[in-house]
């Protein structure tokens, strides 16, 4: 057997390495072994984009709980939210038009907690309370859990932010032609990204580890960015203490 000179072997190894490098950079050359980006994952990265969207919506809908945080633009208004949601309610904070307040929903009961300035912000006045004194009414409500009447416009406006199914149904839909946009990572978790109309209809990162939960959503039309976490992690929803609760009646003060 004729021995091959070591120098020739090294040159051949170098040549193979160069060819593989070209293949990785997208020159179209094949035949080199590459690591499968879906190896060891839940496999959704191998699916078409429409199927990935279907799988992640199903996983989200079946989860008992979720935390979502970020910004949503709706109805011409921008909302900064940090909410924990489950089937029978939700709790967290919401910032809108420079005012931050807390929301708590347990079943059909919705409570709003804010400082006195929140209740006294319309032209510096709040709708009068029982004693007709606007400042006193604001002070009475400030720092308390105010029960929101179901017939009040605020109930319809804010209860959706505490409803897991309603909120996710409205958010987890990309618009336009769906496509995959490579493998990424969110908070240390490997993801597959799908897009609507090359991103103009939104982008969604879906977990490749465990269940295919959505992890990050960039809404189309600059309508906000949201992160999803704590999937399936239960949390307590407790009625606020009676001495910290105010039942304002049929309609809240105008805010």
PDB file of C-alpha atoms in Angstrom, residues 26-243:
ATOM      1  CA  UNK A  26     -25.494  29.750   0.879  1.00  0.00           C
ATOM      2  CA  UNK A  27     -23.568  29.209  -2.340  1.00  0.00           C
ATOM      3  CA  UNK A  28     -25.742  26.217  -3.176  1.00  0.00           C
ATOM      4  CA  UNK A  29     -22.971  23.610  -2.763  1.00  0.00           C
ATOM      5  CA  UNK A  30     -24.145  20.463  -0.997  1.00  0.00           C
ATOM      6  CA  UNK A  31     -22.768  17.214   0.293  1.00  0.00           C
ATOM      7  CA  UNK A  32     -21.289  18.457   3.594  1.00  0.00           C
ATOM      8  CA  UNK A  33     -22.837  17.411   6.837  1.00  0.00           C
ATOM      9  CA  UNK A  34     -24.644  20.240   8.693  1.00  0.00           C
ATOM     10  CA  UNK A  35     -26.272  20.197  12.090  1.00  0.00           C
ATOM     11  CA  UNK A  36     -30.040  19.833  11.830  1.00  0.00           C
ATOM     12  CA  UNK A  37     -31.501  22.976  13.507  1.00  0.00           C
ATOM     13  CA  UNK A  38     -34.579  20.940  14.457  1.00  0.00           C
ATOM     14  CA  UNK A  39     -32.654  18.103  16.086  1.00  0.00           C
ATOM     15  CA  UNK A  40     -33.784  17.594  19.667  1.00  0.00           C
ATOM     16  CA  UNK A  41     -36.784  19.930  19.273  1.00  0.00           C
ATOM     17  CA  UNK A  42     -40.537  19.398  19.326  1.00  0.00           C
ATOM     18  CA  UNK A  43     -40.459  19.198  15.529  1.00  0.00           C
ATOM     19  CA  UNK A  44     -42.697  22.144  14.639  1.00  0.00           C
ATOM     20  CA  UNK A  45     -39.760  23.789  12.873  1.00  0.00           C
ATOM     21  CA  UNK A  46     -40.164  21.243  10.092  1.00  0.00           C
ATOM     22  CA  UNK A  47     -43.806  22.204   9.470  1.00  0.00           C
ATOM     23  CA  UNK A  48     -45.215  24.716   6.980  1.00  0.00           C
ATOM     24  CA  UNK A  49     -45.872  28.179   8.424  1.00  0.00           C
ATOM     25  CA  UNK A  50     -49.666  27.801   8.415  1.00  0.00           C
ATOM     26  CA  UNK A  51     -49.404  24.554  10.357  1.00  0.00           C
ATOM     27  CA  UNK A  52     -47.006  26.148  12.857  1.00  0.00           C
ATOM     28  CA  UNK A  53     -49.504  28.947  13.451  1.00  0.00           C
ATOM     29  CA  UNK A  54     -52.269  26.387  13.948  1.00  0.00           C
ATOM     30  CA  UNK A  55     -50.156  24.350  16.374  1.00  0.00           C
ATOM     31  CA  UNK A  56     -49.126  27.340  18.479  1.00  0.00           C
ATOM     32  CA  UNK A  57     -52.679  28.684  18.700  1.00  0.00           C
ATOM     33  CA  UNK A  58     -53.866  25.261  19.854  1.00  0.00           C
ATOM     34  CA  UNK A  59     -51.100  25.038  22.469  1.00  0.00           C
ATOM     35  CA  UNK A  60     -51.881  28.534  23.754  1.00  0.00           C
ATOM     36  CA  UNK A  61     -55.590  27.827  23.942  1.00  0.00           C
ATOM     37  CA  UNK A  62     -55.043  24.611  25.903  1.00  0.00           C
ATOM     38  CA  UNK A  63     -52.663  26.176  28.436  1.00  0.00           C
ATOM     39  CA  UNK A  64     -54.128  26.848  31.883  1.00  0.00           C
ATOM     40  CA  UNK A  65     -52.333  30.164  32.356  1.00  0.00           C
ATOM     41  CA  UNK A  66     -49.936  32.641  30.770  1.00  0.00           C
ATOM     42  CA  UNK A  67     -48.171  35.898  31.477  1.00  0.00           C
ATOM     43  CA  UNK A  68     -47.931  38.488  28.733  1.00  0.00           C
ATOM     44  CA  UNK A  69     -46.155  41.819  28.763  1.00  0.00           C
ATOM     45  CA  UNK A  70     -45.403  44.545  26.289  1.00  0.00           C
ATOM     46  CA  UNK A  71     -47.296  47.077  24.216  1.00  0.00           C
ATOM     47  CA  UNK A  72     -50.565  46.855  22.318  1.00  0.00           C
ATOM     48  CA  UNK A  73     -51.897  49.598  20.055  1.00  0.00           C
ATOM     49  CA  UNK A  74     -55.665  49.379  19.627  1.00  0.00           C
ATOM     50  CA  UNK A  75     -58.352  51.884  18.756  1.00  0.00           C
ATOM     51  CA  UNK A  76     -55.763  54.595  18.278  1.00  0.00           C
ATOM     52  CA  UNK A  77     -54.446  54.167  21.819  1.00  0.00           C
ATOM     53  CA  UNK A  78     -51.244  52.574  23.077  1.00  0.00           C
ATOM     54  CA  UNK A  79     -51.439  50.281  26.108  1.00  0.00           C
ATOM     55  CA  UNK A  80     -48.461  49.033  28.105  1.00  0.00           C
ATOM     56  CA  UNK A  81     -49.470  45.857  29.897  1.00  0.00           C
ATOM     57  CA  UNK A  82     -48.133  43.195  32.204  1.00  0.00           C
ATOM     58  CA  UNK A  83     -50.892  40.664  32.830  1.00  0.00           C
ATOM     59  CA  UNK A  84     -51.232  37.145  34.192  1.00  0.00           C
ATOM     60  CA  UNK A  85     -54.251  35.355  32.775  1.00  0.00           C
ATOM     61  CA  UNK A  86     -56.157  32.119  33.184  1.00  0.00           C
ATOM     62  CA  UNK A  87     -59.610  30.773  32.402  1.00  0.00           C
ATOM     63  CA  UNK A  88     -61.510  32.424  35.264  1.00  0.00           C
ATOM     64  CA  UNK A  89     -59.801  35.812  35.310  1.00  0.00           C
ATOM     65  CA  UNK A  90     -56.595  37.753  35.360  1.00  0.00           C
ATOM     66  CA  UNK A  91     -54.543  40.343  37.201  1.00  0.00           C
ATOM     67  CA  UNK A  92     -51.840  42.823  36.379  1.00  0.00           C
ATOM     68  CA  UNK A  93     -51.090  46.403  35.413  1.00  0.00           C
ATOM     69  CA  UNK A  94     -52.033  48.550  32.451  1.00  0.00           C
ATOM     70  CA  UNK A  95     -50.687  51.928  31.378  1.00  0.00           C
ATOM     71  CA  UNK A  96     -52.691  54.099  29.004  1.00  0.00           C
ATOM     72  CA  UNK A  97     -52.321  57.793  28.174  1.00  0.00           C
ATOM     73  CA  UNK A  98     -49.701  58.204  30.865  1.00  0.00           C
ATOM     74  CA  UNK A  99     -51.829  56.708  33.637  1.00  0.00           C
ATOM     75  CA  UNK A 100     -51.001  53.368  35.250  1.00  0.00           C
ATOM     76  CA  UNK A 101     -53.584  51.276  37.061  1.00  0.00           C
ATOM     77  CA  UNK A 102     -54.152  47.701  38.157  1.00  0.00           C
ATOM     78  CA  UNK A 103     -56.817  45.349  36.865  1.00  0.00           C
ATOM     79  CA  UNK A 104     -58.225  42.327  38.647  1.00  0.00           C
ATOM     80  CA  UNK A 105     -60.987  40.125  37.285  1.00  0.00           C
ATOM     81  CA  UNK A 106     -62.444  37.143  39.095  1.00  0.00           C
ATOM     82  CA  UNK A 107     -65.251  35.555  37.127  1.00  0.00           C
ATOM     83  CA  UNK A 108     -67.544  38.406  36.065  1.00  0.00           C
ATOM     84  CA  UNK A 109     -66.264  40.818  38.709  1.00  0.00           C
ATOM     85  CA  UNK A 110     -63.807  43.421  37.441  1.00  0.00           C
ATOM     86  CA  UNK A 111     -61.864  45.706  39.766  1.00  0.00           C
ATOM     87  CA  UNK A 112     -59.744  48.708  38.879  1.00  0.00           C
ATOM     88  CA  UNK A 113     -57.157  50.128  41.288  1.00  0.00           C
ATOM     89  CA  UNK A 114     -55.479  53.483  40.714  1.00  0.00           C
ATOM     90  CA  UNK A 115     -54.255  56.520  42.606  1.00  0.00           C
ATOM     91  CA  UNK A 116     -56.367  59.622  43.224  1.00  0.00           C
ATOM     92  CA  UNK A 117     -54.800  61.462  40.282  1.00  0.00           C
ATOM     93  CA  UNK A 118     -56.206  58.852  37.913  1.00  0.00           C
ATOM     94  CA  UNK A 119     -59.757  59.583  39.061  1.00  0.00           C
ATOM     95  CA  UNK A 120     -59.191  63.346  38.951  1.00  0.00           C
ATOM     96  CA  UNK A 121     -57.622  63.646  35.494  1.00  0.00           C
ATOM     97  CA  UNK A 122     -60.377  64.899  33.198  1.00  0.00           C
ATOM     98  CA  UNK A 123     -59.701  68.654  33.003  1.00  0.00           C
ATOM     99  CA  UNK A 124     -58.517  68.394  36.584  1.00  0.00           C
ATOM    100  CA  UNK A 125     -61.945  67.280  37.754  1.00  0.00           C
ATOM    101  CA  UNK A 126     -63.680  64.011  38.557  1.00  0.00           C
ATOM    102  CA  UNK A 127     -67.373  63.464  38.419  1.00  0.00           C
ATOM    103  CA  UNK A 128     -68.693  64.321  41.864  1.00  0.00           C
ATOM    104  CA  UNK A 129     -69.062  61.645  44.517  1.00  0.00           C
ATOM    105  CA  UNK A 130     -71.804  61.298  47.098  1.00  0.00           C
ATOM    106  CA  UNK A 131     -70.837  64.571  48.784  1.00  0.00           C
ATOM    107  CA  UNK A 132     -70.523  66.452  45.490  1.00  0.00           C
ATOM    108  CA  UNK A 133     -66.866  67.209  46.114  1.00  0.00           C
ATOM    109  CA  UNK A 134     -64.716  66.068  43.160  1.00  0.00           C
ATOM    110  CA  UNK A 135     -61.467  66.035  45.110  1.00  0.00           C
ATOM    111  CA  UNK A 136     -63.058  64.082  47.932  1.00  0.00           C
ATOM    112  CA  UNK A 137     -64.455  61.570  45.444  1.00  0.00           C
ATOM    113  CA  UNK A 138     -61.013  61.062  43.904  1.00  0.00           C
ATOM    114  CA  UNK A 139     -59.442  60.651  47.332  1.00  0.00           C
ATOM    115  CA  UNK A 140     -62.112  58.118  48.233  1.00  0.00           C
ATOM    116  CA  UNK A 141     -61.328  56.008  45.174  1.00  0.00           C
ATOM    117  CA  UNK A 142     -57.554  56.445  45.135  1.00  0.00           C
ATOM    118  CA  UNK A 143     -55.651  53.326  46.168  1.00  0.00           C
ATOM    119  CA  UNK A 144     -58.849  51.264  46.387  1.00  0.00           C
ATOM    120  CA  UNK A 145     -60.147  48.362  44.336  1.00  0.00           C
ATOM    121  CA  UNK A 146     -63.083  49.971  42.590  1.00  0.00           C
ATOM    122  CA  UNK A 147     -65.667  47.494  41.343  1.00  0.00           C
ATOM    123  CA  UNK A 148     -66.473  48.272  37.710  1.00  0.00           C
ATOM    124  CA  UNK A 149     -70.181  47.958  36.870  1.00  0.00           C
ATOM    125  CA  UNK A 150     -70.794  45.634  33.926  1.00  0.00           C
ATOM    126  CA  UNK A 151     -72.886  48.306  32.222  1.00  0.00           C
ATOM    127  CA  UNK A 152     -70.117  50.881  32.387  1.00  0.00           C
ATOM    128  CA  UNK A 153     -68.092  51.534  29.201  1.00  0.00           C
ATOM    129  CA  UNK A 154     -64.901  50.928  31.196  1.00  0.00           C
ATOM    130  CA  UNK A 155     -65.975  47.329  31.792  1.00  0.00           C
ATOM    131  CA  UNK A 156     -66.092  46.575  28.087  1.00  0.00           C
ATOM    132  CA  UNK A 157     -62.887  48.496  27.437  1.00  0.00           C
ATOM    133  CA  UNK A 158     -60.745  46.843  30.094  1.00  0.00           C
ATOM    134  CA  UNK A 159     -62.213  43.399  30.758  1.00  0.00           C
ATOM    135  CA  UNK A 160     -60.738  42.120  27.487  1.00  0.00           C
ATOM    136  CA  UNK A 161     -57.260  42.701  28.879  1.00  0.00           C
ATOM    137  CA  UNK A 162     -58.065  40.169  31.618  1.00  0.00           C
ATOM    138  CA  UNK A 163     -59.637  37.527  29.373  1.00  0.00           C
ATOM    139  CA  UNK A 164     -57.087  34.931  28.238  1.00  0.00           C
ATOM    140  CA  UNK A 165     -59.133  33.440  25.404  1.00  0.00           C
ATOM    141  CA  UNK A 166     -60.349  36.754  24.005  1.00  0.00           C
ATOM    142  CA  UNK A 167     -56.939  38.378  24.171  1.00  0.00           C
ATOM    143  CA  UNK A 168     -55.007  35.497  22.634  1.00  0.00           C
ATOM    144  CA  UNK A 169     -57.618  34.961  19.926  1.00  0.00           C
ATOM    145  CA  UNK A 170     -57.184  38.540  18.834  1.00  0.00           C
ATOM    146  CA  UNK A 171     -53.406  38.569  19.060  1.00  0.00           C
ATOM    147  CA  UNK A 172     -52.149  35.248  17.730  1.00  0.00           C
ATOM    148  CA  UNK A 173     -53.126  35.763  14.114  1.00  0.00           C
ATOM    149  CA  UNK A 174     -50.631  36.911  11.508  1.00  0.00           C
ATOM    150  CA  UNK A 175     -52.030  38.639   8.460  1.00  0.00           C
ATOM    151  CA  UNK A 176     -51.206  38.000   4.831  1.00  0.00           C
ATOM    152  CA  UNK A 177     -49.189  35.198   3.284  1.00  0.00           C
ATOM    153  CA  UNK A 178     -47.484  33.072   5.935  1.00  0.00           C
ATOM    154  CA  UNK A 179     -43.845  31.963   5.716  1.00  0.00           C
ATOM    155  CA  UNK A 180     -41.093  30.728   8.018  1.00  0.00           C
ATOM    156  CA  UNK A 181     -38.199  33.051   8.781  1.00  0.00           C
ATOM    157  CA  UNK A 182     -35.491  30.895  10.264  1.00  0.00           C
ATOM    158  CA  UNK A 183     -34.479  29.681  13.696  1.00  0.00           C
ATOM    159  CA  UNK A 184     -34.021  32.158  16.531  1.00  0.00           C
ATOM    160  CA  UNK A 185     -33.879  32.344  20.310  1.00  0.00           C
ATOM    161  CA  UNK A 186     -36.035  34.080  22.906  1.00  0.00           C
ATOM    162  CA  UNK A 187     -34.987  34.244  26.562  1.00  0.00           C
ATOM    163  CA  UNK A 188     -32.688  31.276  26.052  1.00  0.00           C
ATOM    164  CA  UNK A 189     -35.334  29.164  24.308  1.00  0.00           C
ATOM    165  CA  UNK A 190     -34.872  28.034  20.702  1.00  0.00           C
ATOM    166  CA  UNK A 191     -37.654  29.223  18.404  1.00  0.00           C
ATOM    167  CA  UNK A 192     -38.927  29.038  14.849  1.00  0.00           C
ATOM    168  CA  UNK A 193     -40.176  32.363  13.490  1.00  0.00           C
ATOM    169  CA  UNK A 194     -43.162  32.725  11.202  1.00  0.00           C
ATOM    170  CA  UNK A 195     -44.191  35.900   9.405  1.00  0.00           C
ATOM    171  CA  UNK A 196     -47.204  37.365   7.651  1.00  0.00           C
ATOM    172  CA  UNK A 197     -46.457  39.126   4.361  1.00  0.00           C
ATOM    173  CA  UNK A 198     -42.704  39.087   5.049  1.00  0.00           C
ATOM    174  CA  UNK A 199     -43.213  40.763   8.408  1.00  0.00           C
ATOM    175  CA  UNK A 200     -45.617  43.546   7.475  1.00  0.00           C
ATOM    176  CA  UNK A 201     -48.443  41.328   8.750  1.00  0.00           C
ATOM    177  CA  UNK A 202     -46.576  40.509  11.965  1.00  0.00           C
ATOM    178  CA  UNK A 203     -43.978  38.014  13.196  1.00  0.00           C
ATOM    179  CA  UNK A 204     -44.311  35.286  15.795  1.00  0.00           C
ATOM    180  CA  UNK A 205     -41.587  33.280  17.533  1.00  0.00           C
ATOM    181  CA  UNK A 206     -42.748  29.784  18.513  1.00  0.00           C
ATOM    182  CA  UNK A 207     -40.957  27.598  21.039  1.00  0.00           C
ATOM    183  CA  UNK A 208     -39.060  24.586  19.708  1.00  0.00           C
ATOM    184  CA  UNK A 209     -38.732  23.204  23.237  1.00  0.00           C
ATOM    185  CA  UNK A 210     -41.621  21.431  24.923  1.00  0.00           C
ATOM    186  CA  UNK A 211     -45.010  22.536  23.702  1.00  0.00           C
ATOM    187  CA  UNK A 212     -45.040  24.974  20.768  1.00  0.00           C
ATOM    188  CA  UNK A 213     -46.085  27.995  22.797  1.00  0.00           C
ATOM    189  CA  UNK A 214     -45.819  31.476  21.281  1.00  0.00           C
ATOM    190  CA  UNK A 215     -42.995  33.408  22.961  1.00  0.00           C
ATOM    191  CA  UNK A 216     -42.783  36.745  21.165  1.00  0.00           C
ATOM    192  CA  UNK A 217     -45.161  38.586  18.879  1.00  0.00           C
ATOM    193  CA  UNK A 218     -44.459  41.664  16.800  1.00  0.00           C
ATOM    194  CA  UNK A 219     -47.811  42.879  15.532  1.00  0.00           C
ATOM    195  CA  UNK A 220     -48.194  44.132  12.000  1.00  0.00           C
ATOM    196  CA  UNK A 221     -48.674  47.814  11.294  1.00  0.00           C
ATOM    197  CA  UNK A 222     -46.566  48.894  14.300  1.00  0.00           C
ATOM    198  CA  UNK A 223     -49.383  47.732  16.571  1.00  0.00           C
ATOM    199  CA  UNK A 224     -47.121  46.635  19.404  1.00  0.00           C
ATOM    200  CA  UNK A 225     -44.772  43.911  20.637  1.00  0.00           C
ATOM    201  CA  UNK A 226     -45.604  41.301  23.270  1.00  0.00           C
ATOM    202  CA  UNK A 227     -43.682  38.615  25.126  1.00  0.00           C
ATOM    203  CA  UNK A 228     -45.357  35.474  26.473  1.00  0.00           C
ATOM    204  CA  UNK A 229     -44.039  33.492  29.452  1.00  0.00           C
ATOM    205  CA  UNK A 230     -45.044  31.327  32.431  1.00  0.00           C
ATOM    206  CA  UNK A 231     -47.190  29.095  30.240  1.00  0.00           C
ATOM    207  CA  UNK A 232     -49.227  26.715  32.382  1.00  0.00           C
ATOM    208  CA  UNK A 233     -47.996  28.203  35.678  1.00  0.00           C
ATOM    209  CA  UNK A 234     -51.002  28.658  37.956  1.00  0.00           C
ATOM    210  CA  UNK A 235     -51.438  31.680  40.212  1.00  0.00           C
ATOM    211  CA  UNK A 236     -53.959  32.776  42.813  1.00  0.00           C
ATOM    212  CA  UNK A 237     -56.848  35.140  42.131  1.00  0.00           C
ATOM    213  CA  UNK A 238     -58.061  36.542  45.444  1.00  0.00           C
ATOM    214  CA  UNK A 239     -60.925  38.830  46.243  1.00  0.00           C
ATOM    215  CA  UNK A 240     -59.552  42.170  47.470  1.00  0.00           C
ATOM    216  CA  UNK A 241     -60.079  42.921  51.179  1.00  0.00           C
ATOM    217  CA  UNK A 242     -63.435  44.534  51.893  1.00  0.00           C
ATOM    218  CA  UNK A 243     -61.823  47.544  53.549  1.00  0.00           C
TER     219      UNK A 243
END
